[in-house]
Amino acid sequence: MIRVKIPATSANLGAGFDCLGLAVDLYNYVDMDFCDHVVISSSDNTPVPTGKNNLIYSSAEHLFELCGKKLDGLKIIQQNNIPMTRGLGSSSACIIGGLVGANTLLGNQFSKDELVNIASEIEGHPDNTTPALHGGIVTAVLDDSKVFWVKQEVKNRLKLIAIIPDFQLSTVEARKCLPNQVSHMDARYNLSRAALFSASLLQGKFENIKVAVNDKLHQPYRMGLIKNGKEVFQKAYGLDAYGVYISGAGPTIMAMIDDDNTIFVNEMRAYLNSLGLTGWEMKELAIDNIGTTVENVK
């Protein structure tokens, strides 16, 4: 049996709608082995689909089909540390877990570049699946069914604080509130800030991040789906966050803070409680530069 370790991801990063994403040190694990039928379970008692509609299994099955091989079944054991449907790449982790697991069992028939394209085909966009596979901060563009991507490692003093609401928000639902068209001015606004974000993060110009995460394509529309979202943004900036943005489709709000900021977590926790948001979680994270890994287990 093999064990696949897949990091959570945070996409969009404000202005980089559907093209920027980074991996963080929160992990799902997928144990996988051949079996003559489908056996799927969760080691942490999280309810998961136990049939062929399980996203890990269906992703693995797709890879077998691409190889022209029939899949009778798999034994899959999931450990689900990434909150589901919260904007932290839980579905991408399932897709990558299934593809990498199947590819390993098949003797690595596909390269990582090929897996990037296959994962994007399943997910519909590459901004979560690509950093989940490769780690770091990734710029990824889907063009004519092919993903063009660049990964850069990030080694700096930043911490990421995921502020995770106690309700789910699917990507499908979050996309419904977006307009079909945007102005040329808004598109230009986002292009400049998306470019500024990556360069500023990598060069340590953190004073630019507050401007770089501003967005006019998705965050203003999705903010209405997150009760008290605006207040949490304002409080985070009041606690010296470099930048605050909606992670992926939401509802998780991600704050980027300095490693020396020792007051943020306790002060934000107290503030959430004062708003009656006692069910909201907070996780202190760092950027994962490695991505998905595989090991043999007994």
CSV table of C-alpha atoms in Angstrom, one decimal:
chain,number,residue,atom,x,y,z
A,1,MET,CA,0.0,0.0,0.0
A,2,ILE,CA,1.1,3.5,-0.7
A,3,ARG,CA,0.4,6.8,1.2
A,4,VAL,CA,-0.1,10.0,-0.7
A,5,LYS,CA,0.3,13.3,1.2
A,6,ILE,CA,-1.4,16.2,-0.4
A,7,PRO,CA,-1.3,19.9,0.8
A,8,ALA,CA,-4.2,22.2,1.1
A,9,THR,CA,-4.1,25.2,-1.3
A,10,SER,CA,-5.3,28.8,-1.3
A,11,ALA,CA,-6.2,30.1,-4.7
A,12,ASN,CA,-6.8,33.5,-6.4
A,13,LEU,CA,-4.8,35.4,-3.7
A,14,GLY,CA,-7.0,38.3,-4.2
A,15,ALA,CA,-6.5,39.6,-7.8
A,16,GLY,CA,-5.1,36.4,-9.4
A,17,PHE,CA,-8.6,35.0,-10.1
A,18,ASP,CA,-8.3,31.5,-11.5
A,19,CYS,CA,-4.6,31.8,-12.1
A,20,LEU,CA,-2.7,32.2,-8.8
A,21,GLY,CA,-2.5,29.6,-6.0
A,22,LEU,CA,-0.2,28.5,-3.3
A,23,ALA,CA,0.2,25.3,-1.2
A,24,VAL,CA,0.1,25.4,2.6
A,25,ASP,CA,1.2,23.0,5.3
A,26,LEU,CA,-2.2,21.4,6.0
A,27,TYR,CA,-2.5,17.9,4.6
A,28,ASN,CA,-4.8,15.2,3.5
A,29,TYR,CA,-3.5,11.6,3.3
A,30,VAL,CA,-4.7,8.9,0.9
A,31,ASP,CA,-3.7,5.3,1.4
A,32,MET,CA,-4.2,3.3,-1.7
A,33,ASP,CA,-3.7,-0.3,-3.0
A,34,PHE,CA,-5.0,-2.6,-5.6
A,35,CYS,CA,-8.2,-4.5,-4.7
A,36,ASP,CA,-10.7,-6.7,-6.7
A,37,HIS,CA,-13.5,-4.4,-5.6
A,38,VAL,CA,-14.1,-0.9,-4.2
A,39,VAL,CA,-13.3,-0.4,-0.5
A,40,ILE,CA,-13.3,3.2,0.6
A,41,SER,CA,-13.1,4.4,4.2
A,42,SER,CA,-12.2,7.4,6.3
A,43,SER,CA,-9.6,7.0,9.1
A,44,ASP,CA,-11.0,10.1,10.9
A,45,ASN,CA,-14.7,9.3,10.6
A,46,THR,CA,-15.3,12.1,8.2
A,47,PRO,CA,-18.3,11.1,6.0
A,48,VAL,CA,-17.0,10.3,2.5
A,49,PRO,CA,-18.6,8.7,-0.6
A,50,THR,CA,-17.8,5.0,-0.5
A,51,GLY,CA,-18.6,4.1,-4.1
A,52,LYS,CA,-17.1,4.8,-7.5
A,53,ASN,CA,-18.4,8.4,-7.2
A,54,ASN,CA,-15.7,9.1,-4.7
A,55,LEU,CA,-13.6,11.8,-6.2
A,56,ILE,CA,-10.3,10.1,-5.3
A,57,TYR,CA,-11.5,6.9,-6.9
A,58,SER,CA,-13.0,8.4,-10.0
A,59,SER,CA,-9.8,10.4,-10.6
A,60,ALA,CA,-7.7,7.2,-10.2
A,61,GLU,CA,-10.1,5.4,-12.5
A,62,HIS,CA,-9.8,8.1,-15.1
A,63,LEU,CA,-6.0,7.7,-15.1
A,64,PHE,CA,-6.4,3.9,-15.6
A,65,GLU,CA,-8.7,4.6,-18.5
A,66,LEU,CA,-6.1,6.9,-20.1
A,67,CYS,CA,-3.6,4.0,-19.9
A,68,GLY,CA,-6.1,1.7,-21.5
A,69,LYS,CA,-6.3,-0.5,-18.3
A,70,LYS,CA,-9.4,-1.8,-16.6
A,71,LEU,CA,-9.7,-1.0,-12.9
A,72,ASP,CA,-11.6,-3.6,-10.9
A,73,GLY,CA,-11.3,-1.7,-7.6
A,74,LEU,CA,-9.1,-0.1,-5.1
A,75,LYS,CA,-8.7,0.0,-1.4
A,76,ILE,CA,-8.7,3.7,-0.3
A,77,ILE,CA,-8.3,5.1,3.2
A,78,GLN,CA,-8.7,8.8,3.5
A,79,GLN,CA,-7.5,11.1,6.2
A,80,ASN,CA,-9.3,14.4,5.8
A,81,ASN,CA,-7.6,17.3,7.5
A,82,ILE,CA,-8.5,19.9,4.9
A,83,PRO,CA,-12.0,21.3,5.7
A,84,MET,CA,-14.4,20.4,2.9
A,85,THR,CA,-15.9,23.1,0.7
A,86,ARG,CA,-14.3,25.9,2.6
A,87,GLY,CA,-12.0,27.4,-0.1
A,88,LEU,CA,-8.8,25.4,0.9
A,89,GLY,CA,-8.6,23.0,-2.1
A,90,SER,CA,-10.3,19.9,-0.6
A,91,SER,CA,-11.6,18.8,-4.0
A,92,SER,CA,-8.2,19.4,-5.6
A,93,ALA,CA,-6.5,17.4,-2.9
A,94,CYS,CA,-8.9,14.5,-3.7
A,95,ILE,CA,-8.1,14.8,-7.5
A,96,ILE,CA,-4.4,15.0,-7.0
A,97,GLY,CA,-4.5,12.2,-4.4
A,98,GLY,CA,-6.3,9.9,-6.8
A,99,LEU,CA,-4.1,10.7,-9.8
A,100,VAL,CA,-0.8,10.5,-8.0
A,101,GLY,CA,-1.8,7.3,-6.2
A,102,ALA,CA,-3.0,5.7,-9.4
A,103,ASN,CA,0.1,6.8,-11.3
A,104,THR,CA,2.3,5.4,-8.7
A,105,LEU,CA,0.5,2.0,-8.7
A,106,LEU,CA,0.9,2.0,-12.5
A,107,GLY,CA,4.6,2.6,-12.4
A,108,ASN,CA,4.5,6.3,-13.1
A,109,GLN,CA,3.2,6.2,-16.6
A,110,PHE,CA,2.6,9.9,-16.7
A,111,SER,CA,5.0,12.8,-16.0
A,112,LYS,CA,4.1,15.6,-13.6
A,113,ASP,CA,3.4,17.9,-16.5
A,114,GLU,CA,0.9,15.4,-17.8
A,115,LEU,CA,-0.7,15.1,-14.4
A,116,VAL,CA,-1.1,18.9,-14.3
A,117,ASN,CA,-3.1,18.8,-17.5
A,118,ILE,CA,-5.2,15.8,-16.4
A,119,ALA,CA,-6.0,17.3,-13.0
A,120,SER,CA,-7.0,20.6,-14.6
A,121,GLU,CA,-9.3,18.7,-17.0
A,122,ILE,CA,-11.1,17.1,-14.1
A,123,GLU,CA,-11.2,20.2,-11.9
A,124,GLY,CA,-12.0,22.7,-14.6
A,125,HIS,CA,-9.2,25.1,-13.7
A,126,PRO,CA,-5.5,24.7,-12.6
A,127,ASP,CA,-5.1,27.3,-9.8
A,128,ASN,CA,-5.6,24.7,-7.0
A,129,THR,CA,-4.6,21.4,-8.5
A,130,THR,CA,-1.2,22.7,-9.8
A,131,PRO,CA,0.1,24.0,-6.4
A,132,ALA,CA,-1.3,20.9,-4.7
A,133,LEU,CA,0.9,18.8,-6.9
A,134,HIS,CA,4.0,21.0,-7.0
A,135,GLY,CA,3.9,23.2,-3.9
A,136,GLY,CA,5.1,26.8,-3.6
A,137,ILE,CA,3.3,29.6,-5.3
A,138,VAL,CA,2.1,28.8,-8.8
A,139,THR,CA,1.0,30.9,-11.7
A,140,ALA,CA,-1.1,28.7,-14.0
A,141,VAL,CA,-2.9,29.5,-17.2
A,142,LEU,CA,-5.2,27.1,-19.1
A,143,ASP,CA,-5.0,27.6,-22.9
A,144,ASP,CA,-6.6,25.2,-25.4
A,145,SER,CA,-6.7,22.4,-22.8
A,146,LYS,CA,-3.1,22.7,-21.9
A,147,VAL,CA,-1.8,24.2,-18.6
A,148,PHE,CA,1.1,26.6,-18.8
A,149,TRP,CA,2.5,27.0,-15.3
A,150,VAL,CA,5.4,28.3,-13.3
A,151,LYS,CA,6.2,27.3,-9.7
A,152,GLN,CA,8.3,29.5,-7.4
A,153,GLU,CA,9.5,28.6,-3.9
A,154,VAL,CA,8.7,31.1,-1.2
A,155,LYS,CA,11.0,31.3,1.8
A,156,ASN,CA,10.3,34.2,4.0
A,157,ARG,CA,8.9,35.2,7.4
A,158,LEU,CA,5.3,35.3,6.4
A,159,LYS,CA,2.6,33.4,8.3
A,160,LEU,CA,-0.8,32.7,6.9
A,161,ILE,CA,-3.8,32.6,9.2
A,162,ALA,CA,-6.8,30.8,7.8
A,163,ILE,CA,-10.1,32.1,9.3
A,164,ILE,CA,-12.5,29.3,8.5
A,165,PRO,CA,-16.3,29.9,8.9
A,166,ASP,CA,-18.5,27.1,10.2
A,167,PHE,CA,-20.5,26.8,7.0
A,168,GLN,CA,-19.7,25.4,3.5
A,169,LEU,CA,-19.7,27.2,0.2
A,170,SER,CA,-19.3,25.3,-3.0
A,171,THR,CA,-17.3,26.7,-5.9
A,172,VAL,CA,-20.4,26.2,-8.1
A,173,GLU,CA,-22.5,28.4,-5.8
A,174,ALA,CA,-19.8,31.0,-5.4
A,175,ARG,CA,-19.5,31.3,-9.2
A,176,LYS,CA,-23.2,31.9,-9.6
A,177,CYS,CA,-22.9,35.4,-8.0
A,178,LEU,CA,-20.3,36.6,-10.5
A,179,PRO,CA,-21.2,38.8,-13.4
A,180,ASN,CA,-20.9,37.5,-16.9
A,181,GLN,CA,-19.0,40.6,-18.0
A,182,VAL,CA,-16.7,43.1,-16.4
A,183,SER,CA,-15.4,46.5,-17.5
A,184,HIS,CA,-12.0,47.0,-19.2
A,185,MET,CA,-11.0,49.2,-16.3
A,186,ASP,CA,-11.7,46.4,-13.8
A,187,ALA,CA,-9.8,43.9,-15.8
A,188,ARG,CA,-6.8,46.2,-16.0
A,189,TYR,CA,-7.1,46.8,-12.3
A,190,ASN,CA,-6.8,43.1,-11.6
A,191,LEU,CA,-4.0,42.4,-14.1
A,192,SER,CA,-1.7,45.0,-12.5
A,193,ARG,CA,-2.3,43.7,-9.0
A,194,ALA,CA,-2.0,40.0,-9.8
A,195,ALA,CA,1.4,40.8,-11.3
A,196,LEU,CA,2.4,42.9,-8.3
A,197,PHE,CA,1.5,40.1,-5.8
A,198,SER,CA,3.9,37.4,-7.0
A,199,ALA,CA,6.8,39.8,-7.4
A,200,SER,CA,6.2,41.4,-4.0
A,201,LEU,CA,5.9,38.1,-2.2
A,202,LEU,CA,9.0,36.6,-3.7
A,203,GLN,CA,11.1,39.8,-3.1
A,204,GLY,CA,9.9,40.4,0.4
A,205,LYS,CA,8.2,43.7,-0.4
A,206,PHE,CA,5.3,42.9,1.9
A,207,GLU,CA,4.2,46.5,2.1
A,208,ASN,CA,2.8,46.0,-1.5
A,209,ILE,CA,0.6,43.1,-0.5
A,210,LYS,CA,-2.3,45.1,0.8
A,211,VAL,CA,-2.6,46.7,-2.6
A,212,ALA,CA,-1.9,43.5,-4.5
A,213,VAL,CA,-4.7,41.5,-3.0
A,214,ASN,CA,-7.4,44.1,-3.9
A,215,ASP,CA,-9.7,42.7,-6.5
A,216,LYS,CA,-12.7,43.7,-8.6
A,217,LEU,CA,-13.6,40.4,-10.4
A,218,HIS,CA,-14.8,38.1,-7.6
A,219,GLN,CA,-14.3,39.3,-4.0
A,220,PRO,CA,-16.8,42.1,-4.0
A,221,TYR,CA,-19.5,39.7,-5.2
A,222,ARG,CA,-18.6,36.8,-2.9
A,223,MET,CA,-18.2,39.0,0.2
A,224,GLY,CA,-22.0,39.1,0.5
A,225,LEU,CA,-22.0,35.3,0.9
A,226,ILE,CA,-19.8,35.5,4.0
A,227,LYS,CA,-21.6,37.0,7.0
A,228,ASN,CA,-19.4,39.5,8.8
A,229,GLY,CA,-16.7,39.0,6.1
A,230,LYS,CA,-16.1,42.8,5.7
A,231,GLU,CA,-15.8,43.2,9.5
A,232,VAL,CA,-13.2,40.4,9.7
A,233,PHE,CA,-11.2,42.0,6.8
A,234,GLN,CA,-11.2,45.3,8.6
A,235,LYS,CA,-10.2,43.7,11.9
A,236,ALA,CA,-7.4,41.8,10.3
A,237,TYR,CA,-5.9,44.9,8.8
A,238,GLY,CA,-6.3,46.6,12.2
A,239,LEU,CA,-4.1,43.8,13.6
A,240,ASP,CA,-1.3,44.6,11.1
A,241,ALA,CA,-2.0,42.0,8.5
A,242,TYR,CA,0.0,42.6,5.3
A,243,GLY,CA,-2.9,41.4,3.2
A,244,VAL,CA,-6.3,39.7,3.5
A,245,TYR,CA,-8.3,37.9,0.8
A,246,ILE,CA,-11.0,35.3,0.3
A,247,SER,CA,-9.3,32.0,-0.1
A,248,GLY,CA,-10.5,30.3,-3.3
A,249,ALA,CA,-14.2,30.5,-3.6
A,250,GLY,CA,-14.5,31.1,0.1
A,251,PRO,CA,-15.8,31.2,2.7
A,252,THR,CA,-12.3,31.0,4.3
A,253,ILE,CA,-10.6,34.3,4.8
A,254,MET,CA,-6.8,34.3,4.6
A,255,ALA,CA,-4.7,36.8,6.4
A,256,MET,CA,-1.0,37.2,5.7
A,257,ILE,CA,1.0,38.4,8.7
A,258,ASP,CA,4.5,38.8,9.8
A,259,ASP,CA,6.1,36.0,11.7
A,260,ASP,CA,6.7,38.4,14.6
A,261,ASN,CA,3.1,39.3,14.9
A,262,THR,CA,2.2,37.6,18.2
A,263,ILE,CA,-1.1,39.3,18.9
A,264,PHE,CA,-3.1,38.5,15.8
A,265,VAL,CA,-4.4,35.0,16.6
A,266,ASN,CA,-5.6,35.8,20.2
A,267,GLU,CA,-7.0,39.2,19.2
A,268,MET,CA,-8.9,37.8,16.2
A,269,ARG,CA,-10.2,35.0,18.2
A,270,ALA,CA,-11.6,37.4,20.8
A,271,TYR,CA,-13.1,39.5,18.0
A,272,LEU,CA,-14.8,36.5,16.4
A,273,ASN,CA,-16.3,35.5,19.7
A,274,SER,CA,-17.6,39.1,20.2
A,275,LEU,CA,-19.5,38.8,16.9
A,276,GLY,CA,-20.9,35.4,18.0
A,277,LEU,CA,-18.8,33.5,15.5
A,278,THR,CA,-17.6,31.0,18.1
A,279,GLY,CA,-17.8,28.2,15.6
A,280,TRP,CA,-15.3,29.8,13.2
A,281,GLU,CA,-11.9,28.1,13.3
A,282,MET,CA,-8.4,29.6,12.9
A,283,LYS,CA,-5.4,27.7,11.6
A,284,GLU,CA,-1.8,29.1,11.5
A,285,LEU,CA,-0.2,27.9,8.3
A,286,ALA,CA,3.0,28.3,6.3
A,287,ILE,CA,3.7,27.9,2.6
A,288,ASP,CA,4.5,24.4,1.5
A,289,ASN,CA,7.2,24.4,-1.1
A,290,ILE,CA,7.3,20.6,-1.7
A,291,GLY,CA,3.8,19.6,-2.9
A,292,THR,CA,2.4,16.1,-3.0
A,293,THR,CA,4.6,13.2,-1.9
A,294,VAL,CA,4.3,9.4,-1.9
A,295,GLU,CA,5.7,6.8,0.5
A,296,ASN,CA,5.2,3.0,1.0
A,297,VAL,CA,3.3,1.9,4.1
A,298,LYS,CA,2.5,-1.5,5.5
